């Protein structure tokens, strides 16, 4: 399952370099996660690195 960035995002950019799959990019108003690329860091880390560094907890599981 992929993650998503919610409206709480402050566009601080700390999540972008943490993604091993280059799934995070700048959107019109905030950063976005490409669901086709996001693996929640499976195979790279034990926990999603973007969630670990987000200062406002704006990265959550994608709604089904």
GROMACS .gro file of C-alpha atoms in nm:
model
   64
    1UNK     CA    1   0.000   0.000   0.000
    2UNK     CA    2   0.122   0.349  -0.079
    3UNK     CA    3   0.132   0.659   0.136
    4UNK     CA    4  -0.014   1.001   0.065
    5UNK     CA    5   0.062   1.354   0.177
    6UNK     CA    6  -0.232   1.541   0.327
    7UNK     CA    7  -0.318   1.912   0.344
    8UNK     CA    8  -0.116   1.956   0.664
    9UNK     CA    9   0.198   1.951   0.445
   10UNK     CA   10   0.408   2.266   0.489
   11UNK     CA   11   0.620   2.199   0.178
   12UNK     CA   12   0.940   2.187   0.380
   13UNK     CA   13   1.105   1.940   0.137
   14UNK     CA   14   1.265   1.713   0.401
   15UNK     CA   15   1.080   1.404   0.277
   16UNK     CA   16   1.197   1.419  -0.084
   17UNK     CA   17   1.560   1.306  -0.041
   18UNK     CA   18   1.454   1.031   0.203
   19UNK     CA   19   1.253   0.836  -0.055
   20UNK     CA   20   1.457   0.551  -0.206
   21UNK     CA   21   1.207   0.519  -0.494
   22UNK     CA   22   1.192   0.885  -0.599
   23UNK     CA   23   0.816   0.872  -0.541
   24UNK     CA   24   0.784   1.221  -0.388
   25UNK     CA   25   0.761   1.529  -0.605
   26UNK     CA   26   0.653   1.890  -0.574
   27UNK     CA   27   0.288   1.945  -0.660
   28UNK     CA   28   0.100   2.268  -0.721
   29UNK     CA   29   0.042   2.348  -0.354
   30UNK     CA   30   0.224   2.072  -0.165
   31UNK     CA   31   0.433   1.765  -0.223
   32UNK     CA   32   0.272   1.451  -0.366
   33UNK     CA   33   0.356   1.081  -0.355
   34UNK     CA   34   0.330   0.873  -0.673
   35UNK     CA   35   0.132   0.567  -0.561
   36UNK     CA   36   0.285   0.364  -0.844
   37UNK     CA   37   0.636   0.417  -0.706
   38UNK     CA   38   0.572   0.421  -0.329
   39UNK     CA   39   0.650   0.093  -0.152
   40UNK     CA   40   0.651   0.241   0.200
   41UNK     CA   41   1.027   0.174   0.183
   42UNK     CA   42   0.974  -0.203   0.184
   43UNK     CA   43   1.297  -0.373   0.093
   44UNK     CA   44   1.497  -0.062   0.187
   45UNK     CA   45   1.407   0.028   0.547
   46UNK     CA   46   1.194  -0.107   0.831
   47UNK     CA   47   0.972   0.202   0.835
   48UNK     CA   48   0.871   0.461   0.574
   49UNK     CA   49   1.148   0.721   0.589
   50UNK     CA   50   0.931   1.011   0.473
   51UNK     CA   51   0.699   0.956   0.771
   52UNK     CA   52   0.999   0.945   1.004
   53UNK     CA   53   1.124   1.291   0.901
   54UNK     CA   54   0.795   1.477   0.843
   55UNK     CA   55   0.776   1.749   1.111
   56UNK     CA   56   0.396   1.785   1.088
   57UNK     CA   57   0.288   1.420   1.043
   58UNK     CA   58   0.139   1.497   0.702
   59UNK     CA   59   0.217   1.155   0.552
   60UNK     CA   60  -0.049   0.890   0.604
   61UNK     CA   61  -0.163   0.562   0.445
   62UNK     CA   62  -0.345   0.617   0.117
   63UNK     CA   63  -0.722   0.580   0.153
   64UNK     CA   64  -0.861   0.276  -0.025
   0.00000   0.00000   0.00000
